[in-house]
C-alpha positions as semicolon CSV with decimal commas, in nm:
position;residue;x (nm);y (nm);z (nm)
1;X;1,558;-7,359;-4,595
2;X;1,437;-7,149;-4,865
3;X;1,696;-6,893;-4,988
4;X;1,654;-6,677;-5,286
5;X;2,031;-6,707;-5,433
6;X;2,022;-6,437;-5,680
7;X;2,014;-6,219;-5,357
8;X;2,375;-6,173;-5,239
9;X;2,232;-6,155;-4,879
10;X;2,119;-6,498;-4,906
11;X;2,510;-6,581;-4,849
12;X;2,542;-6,387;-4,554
13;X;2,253;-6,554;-4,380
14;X;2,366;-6,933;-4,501
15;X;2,737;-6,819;-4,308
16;X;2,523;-6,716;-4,018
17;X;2,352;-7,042;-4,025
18;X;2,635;-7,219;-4,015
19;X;2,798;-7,095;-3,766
20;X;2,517;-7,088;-3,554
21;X;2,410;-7,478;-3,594
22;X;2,814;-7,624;-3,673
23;X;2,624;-7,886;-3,905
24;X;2,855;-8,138;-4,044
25;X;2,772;-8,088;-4,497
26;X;2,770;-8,435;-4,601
27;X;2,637;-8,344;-4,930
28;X;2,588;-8,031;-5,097
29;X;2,365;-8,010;-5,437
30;X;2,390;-7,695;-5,630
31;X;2,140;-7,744;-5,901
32;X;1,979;-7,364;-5,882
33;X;2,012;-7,223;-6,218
34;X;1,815;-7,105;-6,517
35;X;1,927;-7,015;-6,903
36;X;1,750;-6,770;-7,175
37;X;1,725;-6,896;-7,522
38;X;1,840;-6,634;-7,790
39;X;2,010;-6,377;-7,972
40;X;2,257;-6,235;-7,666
41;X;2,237;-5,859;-7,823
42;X;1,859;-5,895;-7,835
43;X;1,849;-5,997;-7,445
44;X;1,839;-5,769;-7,164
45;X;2,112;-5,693;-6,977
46;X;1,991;-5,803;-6,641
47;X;1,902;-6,144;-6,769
48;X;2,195;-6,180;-6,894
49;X;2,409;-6,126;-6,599
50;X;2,097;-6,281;-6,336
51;X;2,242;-6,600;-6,535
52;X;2,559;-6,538;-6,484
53;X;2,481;-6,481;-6,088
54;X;2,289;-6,793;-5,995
55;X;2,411;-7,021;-6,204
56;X;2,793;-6,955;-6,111
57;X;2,847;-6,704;-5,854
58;X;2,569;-6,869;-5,614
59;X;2,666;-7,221;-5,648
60;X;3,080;-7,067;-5,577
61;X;3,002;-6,948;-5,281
62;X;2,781;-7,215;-5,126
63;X;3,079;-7,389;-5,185
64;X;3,312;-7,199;-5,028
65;X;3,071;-7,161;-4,746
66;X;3,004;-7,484;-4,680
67;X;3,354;-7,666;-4,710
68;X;3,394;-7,528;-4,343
69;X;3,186;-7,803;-4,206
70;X;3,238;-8,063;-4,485
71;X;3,507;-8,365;-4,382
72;X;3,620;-8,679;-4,524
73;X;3,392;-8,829;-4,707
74;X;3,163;-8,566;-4,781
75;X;3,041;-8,476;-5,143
76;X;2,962;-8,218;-5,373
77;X;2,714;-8,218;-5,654
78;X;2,724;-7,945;-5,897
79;X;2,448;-7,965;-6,217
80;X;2,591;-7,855;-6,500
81;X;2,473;-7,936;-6,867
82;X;2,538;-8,095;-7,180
83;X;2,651;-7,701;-7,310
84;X;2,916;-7,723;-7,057
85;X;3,133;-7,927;-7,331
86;X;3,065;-7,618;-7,623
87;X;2,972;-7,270;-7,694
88;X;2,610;-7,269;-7,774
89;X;2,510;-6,959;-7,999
90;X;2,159;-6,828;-7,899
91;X;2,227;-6,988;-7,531
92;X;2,529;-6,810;-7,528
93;X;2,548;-6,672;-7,171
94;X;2,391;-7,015;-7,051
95;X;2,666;-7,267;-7,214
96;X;2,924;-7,062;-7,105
97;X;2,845;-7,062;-6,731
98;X;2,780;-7,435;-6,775
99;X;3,134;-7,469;-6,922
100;X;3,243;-7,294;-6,565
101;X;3,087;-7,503;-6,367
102;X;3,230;-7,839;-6,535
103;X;3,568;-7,672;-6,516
104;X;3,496;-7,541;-6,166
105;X;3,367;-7,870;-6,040
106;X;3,659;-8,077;-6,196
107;X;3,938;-7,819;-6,055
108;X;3,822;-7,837;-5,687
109;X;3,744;-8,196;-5,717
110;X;4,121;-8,225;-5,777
111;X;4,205;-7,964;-5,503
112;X;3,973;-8,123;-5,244
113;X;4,103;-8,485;-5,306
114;X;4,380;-8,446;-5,025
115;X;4,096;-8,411;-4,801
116;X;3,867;-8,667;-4,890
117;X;3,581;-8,465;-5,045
118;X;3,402;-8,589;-5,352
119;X;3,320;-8,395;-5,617
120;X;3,085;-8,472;-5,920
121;X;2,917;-8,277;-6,200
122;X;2,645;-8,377;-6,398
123;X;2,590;-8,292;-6,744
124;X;2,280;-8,389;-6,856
125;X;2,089;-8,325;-7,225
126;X;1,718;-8,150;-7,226
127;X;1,516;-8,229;-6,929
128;X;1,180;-8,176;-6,935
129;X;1,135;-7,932;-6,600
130;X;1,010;-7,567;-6,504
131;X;1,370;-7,470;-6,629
132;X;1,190;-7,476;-6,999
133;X;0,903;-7,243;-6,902
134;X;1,146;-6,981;-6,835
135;X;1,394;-7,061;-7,083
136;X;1,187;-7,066;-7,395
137;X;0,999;-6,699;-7,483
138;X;1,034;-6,739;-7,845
139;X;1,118;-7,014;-8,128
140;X;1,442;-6,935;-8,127
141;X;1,572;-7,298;-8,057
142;X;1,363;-7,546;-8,287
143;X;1,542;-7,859;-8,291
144;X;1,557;-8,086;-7,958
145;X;1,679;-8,427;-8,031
146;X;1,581;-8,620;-7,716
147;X;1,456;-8,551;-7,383
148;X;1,493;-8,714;-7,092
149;X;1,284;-8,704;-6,747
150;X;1,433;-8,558;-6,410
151;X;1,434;-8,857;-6,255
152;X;1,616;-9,041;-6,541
153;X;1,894;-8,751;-6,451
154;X;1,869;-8,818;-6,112
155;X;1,877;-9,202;-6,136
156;X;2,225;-9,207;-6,325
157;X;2,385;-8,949;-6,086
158;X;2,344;-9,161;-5,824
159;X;2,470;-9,447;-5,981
160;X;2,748;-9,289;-6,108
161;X;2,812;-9,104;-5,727
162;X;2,844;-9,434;-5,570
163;X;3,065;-9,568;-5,873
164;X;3,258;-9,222;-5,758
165;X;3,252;-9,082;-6,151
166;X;3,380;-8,704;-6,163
167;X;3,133;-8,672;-6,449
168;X;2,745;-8,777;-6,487
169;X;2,593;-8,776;-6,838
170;X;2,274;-8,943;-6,904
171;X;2,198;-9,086;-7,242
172;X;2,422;-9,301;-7,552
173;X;2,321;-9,009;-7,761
174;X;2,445;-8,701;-7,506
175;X;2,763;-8,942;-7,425
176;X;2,818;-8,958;-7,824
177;X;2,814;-8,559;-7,865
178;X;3,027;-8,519;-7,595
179;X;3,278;-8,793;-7,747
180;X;3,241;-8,597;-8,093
181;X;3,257;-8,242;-7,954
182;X;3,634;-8,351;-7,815
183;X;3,740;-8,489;-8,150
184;X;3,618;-8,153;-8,416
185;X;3,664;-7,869;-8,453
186;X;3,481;-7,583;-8,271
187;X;3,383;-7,406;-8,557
188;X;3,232;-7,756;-8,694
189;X;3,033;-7,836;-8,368
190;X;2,861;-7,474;-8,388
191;X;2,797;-7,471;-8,777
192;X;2,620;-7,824;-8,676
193;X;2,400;-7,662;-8,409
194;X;2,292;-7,326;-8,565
195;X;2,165;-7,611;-8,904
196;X;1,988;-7,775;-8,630
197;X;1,845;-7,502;-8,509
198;X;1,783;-7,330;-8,885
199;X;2,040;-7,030;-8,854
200;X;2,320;-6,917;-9,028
């Protein structure tokens, strides 16, 4: 059913849908999204908050639209990203609504376990997909230290779904960061990233 979810009336006719058909959810994937790489003050505003919209306020409320019809044993896939664990200068608006949907994900998953109802988010390092196309307008970001396929994403979700793991992350390296980005300062993890990438 193709929806345009930057368009708030998109929710509207997904409830109608819904109540029209009564379909049981057994698994919802929000992986609609899309990031700008940076300065944030050099961005335009509607970017900006177009991020903001799809990436978080879309994938909210086509969850709380479809948890109507969603019973034991049902699941819920949000994508998030390896920025969900940091604040990313110069993909500032983008790491930060990846940082809500971990903390979304993992909050409802923990609300929803009284009723059965899975849910997992997957973090996963650079992917090579259309997301890049749109994301990169300038060299701005230099340094990429691995990428990985969409189907090498898709291939450890699943196996960690049926292993029932609240969080997917592809990769030794990615898993590493994470691990380190827990243990040092924040100040430390950004300094790191803006060398990487050749800034101040």
């Amino acid at each position: 059913i193709p929806m345009d979810l930057s368009d708030n009336a998109s929710y509207a006719a997904y409830k109608d849908m819904l109540e029209a058909e009564k379909p049981q959810v057994h698994l919802l994937i929000n992986a609609a999204g899309y990031g700008l790489f940076g300065t944030f003050d050099e961005m335009e505003l509607d970017n900006q908050l177009g991020i903001i919209d799809l990436n978080d306020k879309a994938l909210t409320a086509m969850c709380l639209l479809s948890l109507p019809y969603m019973q034991k044993g049902d699941s819920i896939i949000n994508l998030g990203s390896n920025s969900s664990w940091q604040p990313v200068p110069y993909l500032s608006v983008y790491g930060a609504t990846k940082a809500y949907v971990l903390s979304f994900s993992r909050a409802i998953g923990r609300e929803l376990k009284s009723r059965g109802i899975f849910v997992m988010c997957v973090c996963p390092g650079w992917i090579k997909t259309e997301f890049m196309d749109r994301a990169v307008h300038d060299d701005t970001i230099k340094y990429y230290d691995r990428w990985y396929t969409a189907k090498q994403v898709i291939d450890k979700a699943m196996k960690d779904f049926r292993r029932k793991k609240k969080v997917s992350i592809l990769g030794l390296p990615v898993r590493m960061q994470v691990r380190m980005v827990k243990l040092l300062p924040v100040d430390w993890i950004m300094n790191i990233w803006c060398r990487q990438q050749g800034k101040k």
